[in-house]
Each structure stands twice: as C-alpha cells, then as structure tokens.
Coordinates of C-alpha atoms and ligand atoms in Angstrom, one line a residue:
M1 CA -74.5 -5.9 -130.6
R2 CA -77.9 -6.6 -129.1
A3 CA -79.4 -6.1 -125.7
M4 CA -80.5 -9.4 -124.2
Q5 CA -82.8 -10.2 -121.3
L6 CA -81.2 -13.1 -119.6
D7 CA -83.6 -13.8 -116.8
A8 CA -87.1 -12.4 -117.1
S9 CA -87.8 -12.8 -113.4
S10 CA -85.0 -10.5 -112.2
D11 CA -83.9 -7.0 -113.0
F12 CA -80.7 -7.7 -114.9
V13 CA -79.7 -5.0 -117.3
V14 CA -77.8 -5.9 -120.3
V15 CA -76.1 -2.9 -121.7
V16 CA -74.8 -2.5 -125.3
R17 CA -71.1 -1.7 -125.2
P18 CA -69.1 0.1 -127.9
V19 CA -66.6 -2.2 -129.6
P20 CA -63.0 -0.8 -129.1
P21 CA -60.7 -0.3 -132.1
L22 CA -59.0 -3.5 -133.2
A23 CA -55.5 -2.3 -132.2
E24 CA -56.8 -1.8 -128.6
Q25 CA -58.5 -5.2 -128.6
R26 CA -55.3 -6.9 -129.7
K27 CA -53.2 -5.1 -127.1
L28 CA -55.6 -6.0 -124.3
N29 CA -55.9 -9.6 -125.4
S30 CA -52.2 -10.1 -125.2
Q31 CA -51.8 -8.5 -121.8
H32 CA -53.3 -10.4 -119.0
G33 CA -50.4 -12.0 -117.1
F34 CA -51.5 -15.5 -118.2
N35 CA -50.2 -17.9 -120.8
A36 CA -53.4 -17.6 -122.9
S37 CA -52.6 -20.1 -125.6
L38 CA -51.9 -22.8 -123.1
S39 CA -55.0 -22.0 -121.1
Q40 CA -57.0 -22.3 -124.3
S41 CA -55.7 -25.8 -124.8
I42 CA -56.8 -27.0 -121.3
P43 CA -60.4 -28.4 -121.1
L44 CA -62.9 -26.1 -119.4
N45 CA -64.0 -29.0 -117.3
R46 CA -61.0 -30.6 -115.7
D47 CA -60.2 -32.2 -112.4
V48 CA -57.9 -30.2 -110.1
R49 CA -55.8 -31.6 -107.2
N50 CA -57.7 -31.3 -104.0
K51 CA -55.4 -29.8 -101.4
A52 CA -57.7 -30.2 -98.4
G53 CA -56.3 -32.9 -96.1
A54 CA -57.9 -36.2 -95.3
E55 CA -59.4 -34.9 -92.1
C56 CA -61.4 -32.4 -94.1
A57 CA -62.9 -35.3 -96.0
L58 CA -64.3 -36.6 -92.7
V59 CA -66.1 -33.5 -91.7
D60 CA -69.9 -34.0 -91.9
Y61 CA -71.8 -30.8 -92.9
G62 CA -75.2 -32.4 -92.2
D63 CA -78.2 -31.9 -94.4
L64 CA -77.0 -29.5 -97.1
S65 CA -80.6 -28.2 -97.7
K66 CA -80.5 -26.7 -94.2
L67 CA -77.5 -24.5 -95.0
P68 CA -77.8 -21.1 -96.6
D69 CA -77.4 -21.0 -100.3
T70 CA -75.2 -18.6 -102.2
S71 CA -75.1 -16.4 -105.3
V72 CA -71.6 -16.5 -106.7
V73 CA -70.5 -13.1 -108.1
F74 CA -67.6 -12.9 -110.6
V75 CA -66.6 -9.4 -111.6
F76 CA -64.1 -9.1 -114.5
C77 CA -62.4 -6.6 -116.7
N78 CA -60.8 -7.9 -119.9
E79 CA -60.3 -11.4 -118.5
E80 CA -58.8 -14.0 -120.7
Q81 CA -61.8 -15.9 -122.0
S82 CA -60.8 -19.5 -121.3
V83 CA -59.6 -18.6 -117.8
L84 CA -63.0 -16.9 -117.1
Y85 CA -64.9 -19.9 -118.5
R86 CA -62.9 -22.4 -116.5
S87 CA -63.7 -20.4 -113.3
I88 CA -67.4 -20.6 -114.1
H89 CA -67.2 -24.3 -115.0
S90 CA -65.4 -25.2 -111.8
V91 CA -68.1 -23.6 -109.7
L92 CA -70.9 -25.4 -111.6
N93 CA -69.0 -28.7 -111.4
R94 CA -68.0 -28.6 -107.8
S95 CA -70.8 -26.8 -105.9
P96 CA -73.6 -28.9 -104.4
P97 CA -76.7 -27.8 -106.4
Q98 CA -78.7 -27.0 -103.2
L99 CA -76.0 -24.5 -102.2
L100 CA -75.5 -22.7 -105.5
R101 CA -78.5 -20.5 -106.4
E102 CA -76.9 -18.7 -109.4
I103 CA -73.7 -17.3 -110.8
I104 CA -73.7 -13.6 -111.6
L105 CA -71.1 -12.3 -114.0
V106 CA -70.5 -8.6 -113.9
D107 CA -68.6 -7.2 -116.8
D108 CA -66.8 -4.1 -115.6
G109 CA -66.6 -2.2 -118.8
S110 CA -64.4 -4.8 -120.7
S111 CA -63.2 -3.7 -124.1
A112 CA -61.9 -7.1 -125.2
A113 CA -63.9 -8.5 -128.1
H114 CA -64.1 -12.0 -126.8
L115 CA -66.2 -10.8 -123.9
G116 CA -68.9 -9.3 -126.1
D117 CA -71.5 -11.3 -128.1
E118 CA -69.5 -14.5 -127.8
L119 CA -69.9 -14.4 -124.0
D120 CA -73.6 -13.7 -124.2
K121 CA -74.0 -16.7 -126.4
Y122 CA -71.8 -19.0 -124.4
I123 CA -73.5 -18.4 -121.0
A124 CA -76.9 -18.8 -122.6
T125 CA -75.9 -22.5 -122.8
L126 CA -75.0 -22.8 -119.1
P127 CA -77.4 -23.3 -116.2
K128 CA -77.7 -20.7 -113.5
V129 CA -75.4 -18.2 -115.1
K130 CA -76.4 -14.5 -115.6
L131 CA -74.6 -11.5 -116.9
I132 CA -74.7 -7.8 -115.9
R133 CA -72.9 -5.3 -118.0
Q134 CA -71.7 -2.1 -116.4
N135 CA -72.2 0.9 -118.7
A136 CA -68.6 2.0 -118.2
R137 CA -65.8 0.7 -116.1
T138 CA -66.0 1.6 -112.4
G139 CA -63.6 -0.8 -110.7
L140 CA -64.3 -3.8 -108.7
V141 CA -66.1 -2.2 -105.8
E142 CA -69.1 -0.9 -107.8
A143 CA -69.1 -3.9 -110.0
R144 CA -69.3 -6.3 -107.1
L145 CA -72.0 -4.2 -105.5
A146 CA -74.0 -4.4 -108.7
G147 CA -73.7 -8.2 -108.6
M148 CA -74.5 -8.4 -104.9
R149 CA -77.6 -6.2 -105.3
A150 CA -78.9 -8.5 -108.0
A151 CA -78.2 -11.6 -106.0
Q152 CA -81.2 -13.7 -105.0
A153 CA -79.6 -16.0 -102.4
E154 CA -79.2 -15.3 -98.7
T155 CA -75.4 -15.2 -99.0
V156 CA -73.1 -13.8 -101.7
T157 CA -69.8 -15.4 -102.6
V158 CA -67.4 -13.2 -104.4
L159 CA -64.7 -14.8 -106.5
D160 CA -62.0 -13.4 -108.8
S161 CA -62.5 -14.3 -112.5
H162 CA -59.4 -16.5 -112.7
I163 CA -59.9 -19.2 -110.1
E164 CA -60.8 -22.9 -109.9
V165 CA -62.6 -24.1 -106.9
Q166 CA -61.7 -27.5 -105.3
E167 CA -64.0 -30.3 -104.3
R168 CA -66.1 -29.4 -101.3
W169 CA -65.1 -25.8 -101.3
L170 CA -68.5 -24.4 -100.6
E171 CA -69.8 -26.6 -97.8
P172 CA -67.4 -25.3 -95.1
L173 CA -68.2 -21.7 -95.9
M174 CA -72.0 -22.1 -95.9
S175 CA -71.9 -24.3 -92.8
R176 CA -70.1 -21.6 -90.8
M177 CA -72.4 -18.9 -92.0
K178 CA -75.6 -20.7 -91.0
G179 CA -77.6 -18.9 -88.3
D180 CA -75.2 -16.0 -87.9
E181 CA -75.4 -13.1 -90.4
T182 CA -72.3 -11.4 -89.0
R183 CA -69.9 -14.2 -90.0
V184 CA -67.8 -13.5 -93.0
V185 CA -65.7 -16.4 -94.3
I186 CA -62.9 -17.0 -96.6
P187 CA -61.3 -20.1 -98.2
I188 CA -57.6 -20.9 -98.4
I189 CA -56.3 -19.5 -101.6
D190 CA -54.0 -21.9 -103.4
G191 CA -51.6 -20.7 -106.0
M192 CA -52.0 -21.7 -109.6
N193 CA -49.2 -20.9 -112.0
A194 CA -50.0 -18.3 -114.7
K195 CA -47.6 -19.9 -117.1
T196 CA -48.4 -23.6 -116.6
F197 CA -51.9 -23.6 -115.1
K198 CA -50.7 -26.3 -112.7
D199 CA -50.9 -25.9 -109.0
D200 CA -48.1 -24.0 -107.3
P201 CA -46.9 -24.5 -103.7
G202 CA -48.1 -21.6 -101.5
G203 CA -51.0 -19.2 -101.7
I204 CA -52.8 -17.1 -99.1
Q205 CA -54.2 -18.3 -95.8
L206 CA -54.5 -15.9 -92.8
C207 CA -53.8 -12.3 -93.5
G208 CA -52.6 -9.3 -91.6
F209 CA -51.4 -6.1 -93.1
L210 CA -48.2 -4.1 -93.5
W211 CA -48.2 -0.4 -92.5
S212 CA -47.9 0.3 -96.2
M213 CA -51.5 -0.8 -96.3
V214 CA -51.3 -4.0 -98.1
E215 CA -52.4 -7.4 -97.0
H216 CA -49.7 -9.8 -95.7
G217 CA -49.8 -13.5 -94.9
I218 CA -49.4 -14.3 -91.2
P219 CA -49.3 -17.5 -89.1
L220 CA -52.2 -18.3 -86.7
Q221 CA -52.0 -15.7 -83.9
H222 CA -51.0 -16.7 -80.4
K223 CA -54.4 -15.8 -79.0
D224 CA -56.1 -18.3 -81.4
A225 CA -53.6 -21.1 -81.2
A226 CA -54.8 -22.0 -77.8
M227 CA -58.5 -21.8 -78.7
I228 CA -58.5 -23.9 -81.8
Q229 CA -59.0 -27.6 -81.2
S230 CA -58.7 -29.0 -84.7
P231 CA -56.3 -26.9 -86.8
C232 CA -57.2 -29.0 -89.8
C233 CA -60.8 -27.9 -89.9
D234 CA -61.8 -25.3 -87.4
P235 CA -62.4 -21.7 -88.4
Q236 CA -59.4 -19.5 -87.9
P237 CA -59.9 -15.7 -87.3
S238 CA -58.1 -13.6 -89.9
P239 CA -57.5 -9.9 -89.2
V240 CA -58.0 -9.0 -92.9
M241 CA -58.7 -10.8 -96.1
A242 CA -56.9 -10.9 -99.5
G243 CA -60.1 -9.6 -101.0
G244 CA -60.9 -11.6 -104.1
L245 CA -62.7 -14.6 -102.4
F246 CA -65.2 -14.4 -99.6
S247 CA -68.7 -15.2 -98.6
I248 CA -70.9 -12.8 -96.8
N249 CA -74.6 -12.4 -95.8
K250 CA -76.1 -10.3 -98.5
N251 CA -78.6 -8.3 -96.4
W252 CA -76.2 -7.8 -93.5
F253 CA -73.5 -6.5 -95.7
L254 CA -75.6 -4.2 -97.9
N255 CA -78.1 -2.9 -95.4
T256 CA -76.5 -3.1 -92.1
L257 CA -72.8 -2.7 -92.7
G258 CA -73.3 -0.2 -95.5
G259 CA -71.6 -2.3 -98.2
Y260 CA -68.3 -1.3 -99.7
D261 CA -66.9 2.2 -99.5
T262 CA -67.8 3.3 -103.0
G263 CA -65.2 6.1 -102.8
I264 CA -62.7 3.3 -103.5
S265 CA -62.4 3.0 -107.2
F266 CA -60.9 0.6 -109.8
W267 CA -58.5 -1.6 -107.8
G268 CA -56.9 -1.7 -104.4
T269 CA -57.3 -1.5 -100.6
E270 CA -61.0 -2.3 -100.6
N271 CA -60.0 -5.6 -98.9
L272 CA -58.5 -3.8 -95.9
E273 CA -61.3 -1.2 -95.7
M274 CA -63.9 -4.0 -95.7
S275 CA -62.0 -6.1 -93.2
F276 CA -61.8 -3.3 -90.7
R277 CA -65.4 -2.5 -91.2
I278 CA -66.4 -6.1 -90.6
W279 CA -64.5 -6.5 -87.4
M280 CA -64.9 -3.1 -85.9
C281 CA -68.7 -2.9 -86.6
G282 CA -69.8 -6.2 -85.1
G283 CA -68.8 -9.0 -87.5
T284 CA -66.1 -11.6 -87.7
L285 CA -63.8 -12.7 -90.5
E286 CA -62.7 -16.3 -90.5
M287 CA -60.7 -18.6 -92.8
M288 CA -62.2 -22.0 -93.3
P289 CA -59.2 -24.4 -93.8
C290 CA -61.2 -27.1 -95.5
S291 CA -62.5 -24.7 -98.2
R292 CA -59.8 -24.3 -100.9
V293 CA -59.8 -22.3 -104.1
Y294 CA -57.1 -22.0 -106.7
H295 CA -56.3 -18.5 -107.8
V296 CA -54.1 -17.8 -110.8
F297 CA -51.6 -15.2 -109.6
R298 CA -50.7 -13.0 -112.6
T299 CA -47.1 -12.6 -113.7
M300 CA -45.7 -9.2 -112.9
G301 CA -47.1 -6.3 -114.9
G302 CA -49.8 -8.5 -116.4
K303 CA -53.0 -6.7 -115.5
P304 CA -55.4 -6.5 -118.5
Y305 CA -56.7 -3.1 -117.2
H306 CA -55.2 0.2 -116.3
V307 CA -55.5 1.7 -112.8
P308 CA -55.6 5.5 -113.3
G309 CA -53.3 8.1 -111.7
N310 CA -53.5 8.4 -107.9
T311 CA -56.2 5.8 -107.4
G312 CA -54.0 3.7 -105.3
V313 CA -53.1 6.5 -102.9
V314 CA -56.7 7.7 -102.7
N315 CA -57.9 4.2 -101.8
K316 CA -55.3 3.9 -99.1
L317 CA -56.1 7.4 -97.7
R318 CA -59.8 6.6 -97.5
T319 CA -59.0 3.4 -95.6
I320 CA -56.6 5.2 -93.3
Y321 CA -58.7 8.2 -92.5
G322 CA -61.8 6.1 -92.4
W323 CA -60.7 3.5 -89.9
L324 CA -57.3 4.0 -88.3
G325 CA -57.8 7.0 -86.0
E326 CA -55.2 9.5 -85.1
K327 CA -53.0 7.2 -83.0
Y328 CA -52.4 4.7 -85.8
A329 CA -52.9 6.7 -89.0
K330 CA -49.5 8.3 -88.9
Y331 CA -47.7 4.9 -89.2
A332 CA -49.5 4.3 -92.5
L333 CA -49.6 7.9 -93.7
S334 CA -45.9 8.4 -93.3
Q335 CA -45.2 5.6 -95.8
L336 CA -47.3 7.2 -98.6
G337 CA -44.8 10.0 -99.2
P338 CA -45.4 13.8 -98.7
A339 CA -47.7 14.3 -101.7
A340 CA -50.3 12.0 -100.1
L341 CA -50.8 14.4 -97.2
S342 CA -52.3 17.0 -99.5
T343 CA -54.2 14.6 -101.8
D344 CA -58.0 14.9 -101.9
Y345 CA -59.5 11.6 -100.8
G346 CA -63.1 12.8 -101.0
D347 CA -65.9 12.6 -98.5
L348 CA -66.1 10.1 -95.7
S349 CA -69.6 10.9 -94.4
D350 CA -71.0 7.5 -95.5
V351 CA -68.3 5.7 -93.5
R352 CA -69.0 8.0 -90.5
R353 CA -72.7 7.3 -90.6
V354 CA -72.1 3.6 -90.5
Q355 CA -69.7 4.0 -87.6
E356 CA -72.2 6.1 -85.7
K357 CA -75.2 3.9 -86.4
L358 CA -73.4 0.6 -85.5
Q359 CA -71.3 2.2 -82.7
C360 CA -68.3 0.6 -84.3
K361 CA -65.2 0.0 -82.1
N362 CA -62.0 2.0 -82.7
F363 CA -58.7 0.8 -84.2
D364 CA -57.1 0.4 -80.8
W365 CA -59.6 -2.2 -80.0
F366 CA -59.0 -3.8 -83.4
M367 CA -55.2 -3.9 -82.8
H368 CA -55.4 -5.4 -79.3
N369 CA -58.2 -7.8 -79.9
V370 CA -58.1 -8.8 -83.5
Y371 CA -54.5 -8.3 -84.5
P372 CA -52.4 -8.4 -81.3
D373 CA -49.5 -10.2 -83.1
N374 CA -49.0 -7.0 -85.2
V375 CA -45.5 -5.7 -84.8
L376 CA -46.7 -2.5 -83.3
I377 CA -48.5 -4.3 -80.5
K378 CA -46.3 -7.3 -80.1
S379 CA -42.7 -6.1 -80.1
L380 CA -43.1 -2.4 -79.9
G381 CA -46.0 -2.1 -77.4
D382 CA -43.4 -2.5 -74.7
A383 CA -40.5 -0.9 -76.5
Q384 CA -37.6 0.1 -74.4
Y385 CA -37.2 3.4 -76.2
H386 CA -39.4 5.3 -78.6
G387 CA -38.5 8.7 -80.0
L388 CA -35.8 10.7 -81.7
I389 CA -32.2 9.6 -81.5
K390 CA -30.4 12.8 -80.6
A391 CA -26.7 13.6 -80.3
A392 CA -26.0 13.9 -76.6
D393 CA -23.6 16.8 -77.2
P394 CA -25.7 19.9 -76.2
T395 CA -24.0 22.0 -78.8
S396 CA -25.2 19.8 -81.6
S397 CA -28.9 19.6 -82.7
K398 CA -28.4 16.6 -84.9
C399 CA -30.6 13.6 -85.0
L400 CA -30.4 10.2 -86.7
A401 CA -32.6 10.0 -89.8
F402 CA -33.1 7.2 -92.2
T403 CA -33.2 8.2 -95.8
R404 CA -34.4 5.9 -98.5
T405 CA -31.3 3.8 -98.6
S406 CA -29.2 4.5 -95.5
G407 CA -28.7 6.3 -92.3
A408 CA -28.2 10.1 -92.2
S409 CA -27.5 13.0 -89.8
Q410 CA -30.1 15.8 -89.9
P411 CA -31.2 18.7 -87.9
C412 CA -33.7 17.4 -85.3
K413 CA -37.4 17.8 -86.1
T414 CA -40.3 18.3 -83.7
K415 CA -41.8 15.3 -82.2
D416 CA -45.0 15.5 -84.1
T417 CA -43.3 15.7 -87.5
A418 CA -40.4 13.4 -86.8
I419 CA -42.1 10.4 -88.3
Y420 CA -42.5 12.1 -91.6
S421 CA -38.9 13.1 -91.6
K422 CA -37.8 9.6 -90.8
Q423 CA -36.5 10.5 -87.4
E424 CA -38.8 8.5 -85.2
F425 CA -37.4 5.2 -84.0
F426 CA -38.3 2.3 -81.7
L427 CA -35.9 0.0 -79.9
S428 CA -37.7 -3.1 -78.8
K429 CA -37.0 -5.2 -75.8
M430 CA -35.4 -7.8 -78.1
G431 CA -33.0 -5.2 -79.5
E432 CA -34.6 -4.5 -82.8
L433 CA -34.3 -1.0 -84.1
R434 CA -37.1 0.1 -86.3
L435 CA -38.0 3.3 -88.2
A436 CA -41.6 4.3 -87.3
N437 CA -42.5 5.0 -90.9
Q438 CA -41.3 1.6 -92.1
L439 CA -42.3 -0.5 -89.1
D440 CA -42.3 -3.8 -90.9
D441 CA -38.5 -3.7 -91.5
C442 CA -35.5 -3.6 -89.2
I443 CA -32.4 -1.5 -89.2
D444 CA -29.5 -3.6 -90.3
F445 CA -25.8 -2.8 -90.2
S446 CA -23.5 -4.8 -92.6
S447 CA -20.0 -4.8 -91.1
T448 CA -18.5 -5.8 -94.4
Q449 CA -20.2 -3.2 -96.5
R450 CA -20.0 -0.7 -93.7
R451 CA -23.5 0.5 -94.3
L452 CA -27.0 0.7 -92.7
S453 CA -30.1 -0.5 -94.5
L454 CA -33.6 -1.6 -93.8
N455 CA -34.2 -5.3 -94.2
A456 CA -36.8 -7.9 -93.3
C457 CA -36.7 -8.6 -89.6
G458 CA -36.0 -12.0 -88.0
R459 CA -39.1 -14.2 -87.6
Y460 CA -38.8 -14.9 -83.9
R461 CA -35.7 -13.1 -82.7
P462 CA -33.4 -10.5 -84.1
I463 CA -31.0 -11.4 -86.9
A464 CA -27.4 -10.8 -85.6
S465 CA -26.8 -7.8 -87.9
Q466 CA -30.0 -6.2 -86.6
E467 CA -29.4 -6.4 -82.9
W468 CA -28.8 -3.1 -81.0
I469 CA -28.3 -2.2 -77.3
Y470 CA -28.7 1.2 -75.7
S471 CA -27.2 1.9 -72.4
A472 CA -28.4 5.0 -70.6
G473 CA -25.2 4.9 -68.5
D474 CA -22.6 5.4 -71.2
Q475 CA -25.2 6.8 -73.7
F476 CA -24.0 4.5 -76.5
L477 CA -26.4 2.9 -79.0
K478 CA -24.3 -0.2 -79.9
H479 CA -24.5 -2.6 -82.7
K480 CA -24.3 -5.8 -80.7
S481 CA -22.3 -8.1 -83.0
T482 CA -19.6 -5.5 -83.9
G483 CA -19.6 -3.5 -80.6
E484 CA -19.5 -0.3 -82.7
C485 CA -21.8 2.7 -82.1
L486 CA -24.5 4.3 -84.1
S487 CA -23.9 8.1 -84.2
P488 CA -26.5 10.8 -85.0
I489 CA -23.6 13.0 -85.9
T490 CA -22.2 10.8 -88.7
G491 CA -25.4 9.0 -89.5
T492 CA -23.6 5.7 -89.5
V493 CA -21.9 3.1 -87.4
G494 CA -18.3 3.7 -86.1
K495 CA -16.1 4.3 -83.1
C496 CA -17.7 4.6 -79.7
D497 CA -16.3 8.0 -78.8
S498 CA -17.9 11.0 -77.2
S499 CA -19.3 12.2 -80.5
A500 CA -21.3 8.9 -80.7
K501 CA -23.1 9.5 -77.5
V502 CA -26.9 9.4 -77.9
E503 CA -29.9 10.6 -76.0
W504 CA -33.4 9.4 -76.7
D505 CA -36.0 12.2 -76.9
P506 CA -39.1 10.2 -76.1
I507 CA -42.3 10.4 -78.0
P508 CA -45.3 9.4 -75.9
Ligands
UDP601 N1 -61.6 -6.1 -111.6 C1 -62.6 -5.4 -112.2 N2 -62.4 -4.1 -112.4 C2 -61.3 -3.4 -112.2 C3 -60.2 -4.1 -111.6 C4 -60.4 -5.5 -111.3 O1 -63.7 -5.9 -112.4 O2 -61.2 -2.2 -112.4 C5 -61.7 -7.5 -111.3 C6 -60.7 -8.5 -111.9 O3 -61.1 -8.9 -113.2 C7 -60.7 -9.6 -110.9 C8 -61.0 -8.9 -109.6 O4 -61.6 -7.7 -109.9 O5 -61.8 -10.5 -111.2 C9 -59.8 -8.7 -108.8 O6 -58.7 -8.1 -109.6 P1 -57.4 -8.8 -109.9 O7 -57.6 -10.3 -109.9 O8 -56.8 -8.3 -111.1 O9 -56.5 -8.5 -108.7 P2 -55.3 -9.4 -108.1 O10 -55.9 -10.7 -107.8 O11 -54.3 -9.3 -109.2 O12 -55.0 -8.6 -106.9
MN602 MN1 -57.0 -12.0 -108.9

C-alpha cells in the first residue's frame, strides 16, 4: 500500500495501514448490520424520498453565498463500502456547492480490505473529497477531532458513514448558524431500513435522556410549544442530540468549548457529554425540522467493530462526574451497578478547566431551563413523598426494596446509601411510584399475576395498574385499582392489615 498526498495545500496525512489476515477481513465484511449485497445493487446516485413538508419548500434562505459554508466530516470504522459511498454521493449531489467546502473522510483504523487502496482510488475520482487515515483505531471522538482540525470551512458538519441526506438538508442548518458561533444545529434523522434500504417510518427528532445515560426521543417541551410560531420550520431546542449528525462552528467548538472529552473512547455517551457542554457553557442545541437526513439503523448486534471491555461504563462515568454534580449524579450512578463505583474513569481536569474558563452553569440550571420536562423535574419535583418505605411497626426494621425483577423486604439502609440498595422511592402527585435508581419506569402491580414489576409509565397520566395512594392517616400505601396494600414486610401487595402499615422516611 502506498502513502498518498491528497491535497497538497492542506496537512492531510495518509498513513499506510497493515492489511489484516484474510479470515479477519471476511468476518468483518459480513458483520455490519446491513444487507450488503442488496446495498451493492443500489445505485450510488439515487433519489430518496424527501420527508420535509410542503411548508419547508417555501422557506427562503436568501443568498446562499452569504451563509457560512461547511466541511462535512465522515468518520468510519469498517463501514460497508457501498453504504459509505452512497453517503458521500448523497452529500455531493444534494448540497449547494457554495455551502459545501469539502468532505473529509476519517478512517478510524479500519481493517476491512475494501477500505484500503480501493477507497484511495475511488475518492481520487470525486470532487472535494479528502481522506485522513488514523494510525490505529481510537474511536469516534478522536477520529472526529482529527477531521474537524483539518476542516477548512467555518463550520463542521459531522455525519455517520451510513446516511443519505435529503434535498435542501444543508440550507436550514447553515442559515441558523449564520452570525452566531454558539448555535449548534441538528437535522431530523429519518430511519432507513438496514435490510431493504427503503425509508422506514420513525427516526429521531428531539432528544432528552434516560437516567441510564442514553439519549431518548421526547416531544417538544411545554416551555417551547408556546414560543414556536411555525412548528413546521422553526428551530426547536433539544436538550441533547443523538450524536451522529450535527453542525457546529469549528473555531468555537475546538478553541472555546474545548472540543470533545478525549477521555471518551471508541463509542458511546460522547453525545450526552457534548450536549451538556454546549448548553451549560453558553451555547444552544436546536433541531431544524426542515433539514432531514436518512440514517441506516443497524440491525441488532451488527456493529462492524468491537467496543472493548468497560469502555461503555467509563464513558458514562466521565459524563456523569464531569457534568451532573452531586445532586443529580446519584440517579445515573445507581443504574450502573456496584462495580461502576470503583471503576477508574481517568482524569477530568480538562473538563474542569473549560468549566472554570467559561463559567459554565450547573446541572440544576440545565434541568430547570433546558430539560424541565424531565421526569425528575416534571413529576417528581413536587413529589408527595420521597424516601424509604419503612414498616410502621417499631419492632421491625424492614424496608421495601426493589430487586431486579420484583419487590422485596430488606433491612433498612441509611438514607445516603438507600438509592444504591434500591430502597429509595418517589410517590408523585399523580400517584406514580418510582424507584429512584430507575426513574424512567413505574412500579406496576399485576393483580392477575400477583406480582410487582417495573414497566414503562403512562404518557400523560398513570396507567391503572401503576396508580398508588398513600394516606398518612391509616398509613396504608394502596394500589388504587385493587385496593390492596404494599407491605415492606412481605415486599409485595396483599391485605391491608396492621403489618402492611407504612411510614415514609423522607430523603431531603
Ligand atoms: N465509529 C468510528 N470508530 C469507532 C466507532 C464508531 O469511527 O470506534 C464511527 C462509525 O463508523 C459511524 C460513527 O462513528 O460512522 C457512529 O457509530 P455508529 O453509527 O456505529 O453508531 P450508531 O449509529 O449505531 O449509534
Ligand atoms: Mn450510525
């Protein structure tokens, strides 16, 4: 393999990579979560359905030469070749030339043979496309940073390597970024099927997060619904982003915001870390509804790369300790399992320096101002009760706990450790009972199966099997629809007798 200088005017480094053994190549090539043979039969240049509504077509973005331009950065690791090529072609075909400065590919240590020489030769035939080879695989954070540093345009647009952009995808993004370096924007991500390569219903629009530290689709928040005049087309604030598709001002991100947390390796949670950083340190994150990009969501287990050992936990820990602060960290930490508490997550001094320099706001501010519809703020902020559910009988020191699959009776823990022992509960005004270390679910009692479980909560009001009432008078914690009582002594629901009497031991 030869080293090749792709663009004499820039400092791209093309590194020679070792070719992996054939068996490894074959294994990787057959494992990417996509129907590769079908993909290979689909033209690289093809029309895709435009999902933006008619109102978007009427938006006038003015003189495009007055908008910032962008360097598109694709990072990839062992991507299926035709899927990668179609991603590149869609950007070349559907971006106004004034807005697209270049496309930078960053090979994150791929071992698949089809991404070697063949790729070098192929992109040499395309306009505006450059390639950086990482010496060894680092993960998407370092790979994207390498692409961003090399970018020549004012803004950088990061895309996953298995996407197809739709008509007029770039104009809304660049138009929103004009004149304000602190605006980070994301498109609507439309689902494309990994087996058929046809568009799927659904995708990702606005995102919040679950306390297990993964992004989670949310509707437009109440605070924003009143502010937005044209839901078709106006920017919509998003607490976090899905991560694979966004545009950001290059200089502001790399030199003011400090870029990504490079302690986050391979894959995962960088999207939450970056979203918190943006909002808390002076930026905004908005979804532009007229900008739409298809993303091929892989079938389960189809990643063409391996994510080593405890990377996932370390990435989450860095995000939690970096940004959540003591008050909120415990809700996330308690979901990671006991081993996580003693896992080394490295040094956070880079994050602290940025927070100090930019006087970043704290997570309480984020929760109340950016993500007020979060369950912790919305339905639990004014919880009727919050604490341990203790047996009222003074001779018993039993508390209700919630093991992996059901309710249990356990010796009471101290207030500061109760969350880790699954003994900390919230009872909301609406009557939802939640376990503090699994806040996104509700405690459910099935009267037919006679057992407690944790299930998805009702969207607007409690589901009948999840509605509870506590009365301080008779000290019963009642399951509303059956009228039976939850007892810390049996750890389940049954007769409302004196042994079922409950006292809340409040946690402030
Ligand atoms: N990626 C990478 N190095 C890694 C992991 C991922 O370059 O170690 C790339 C991957 O090829 C893709 C992007 O990062 O372009 C996001 O990963 P992926 O699409 O697999 O994540 P998903 O969309 O499945 O969450
Ligand atoms: Mn992806």
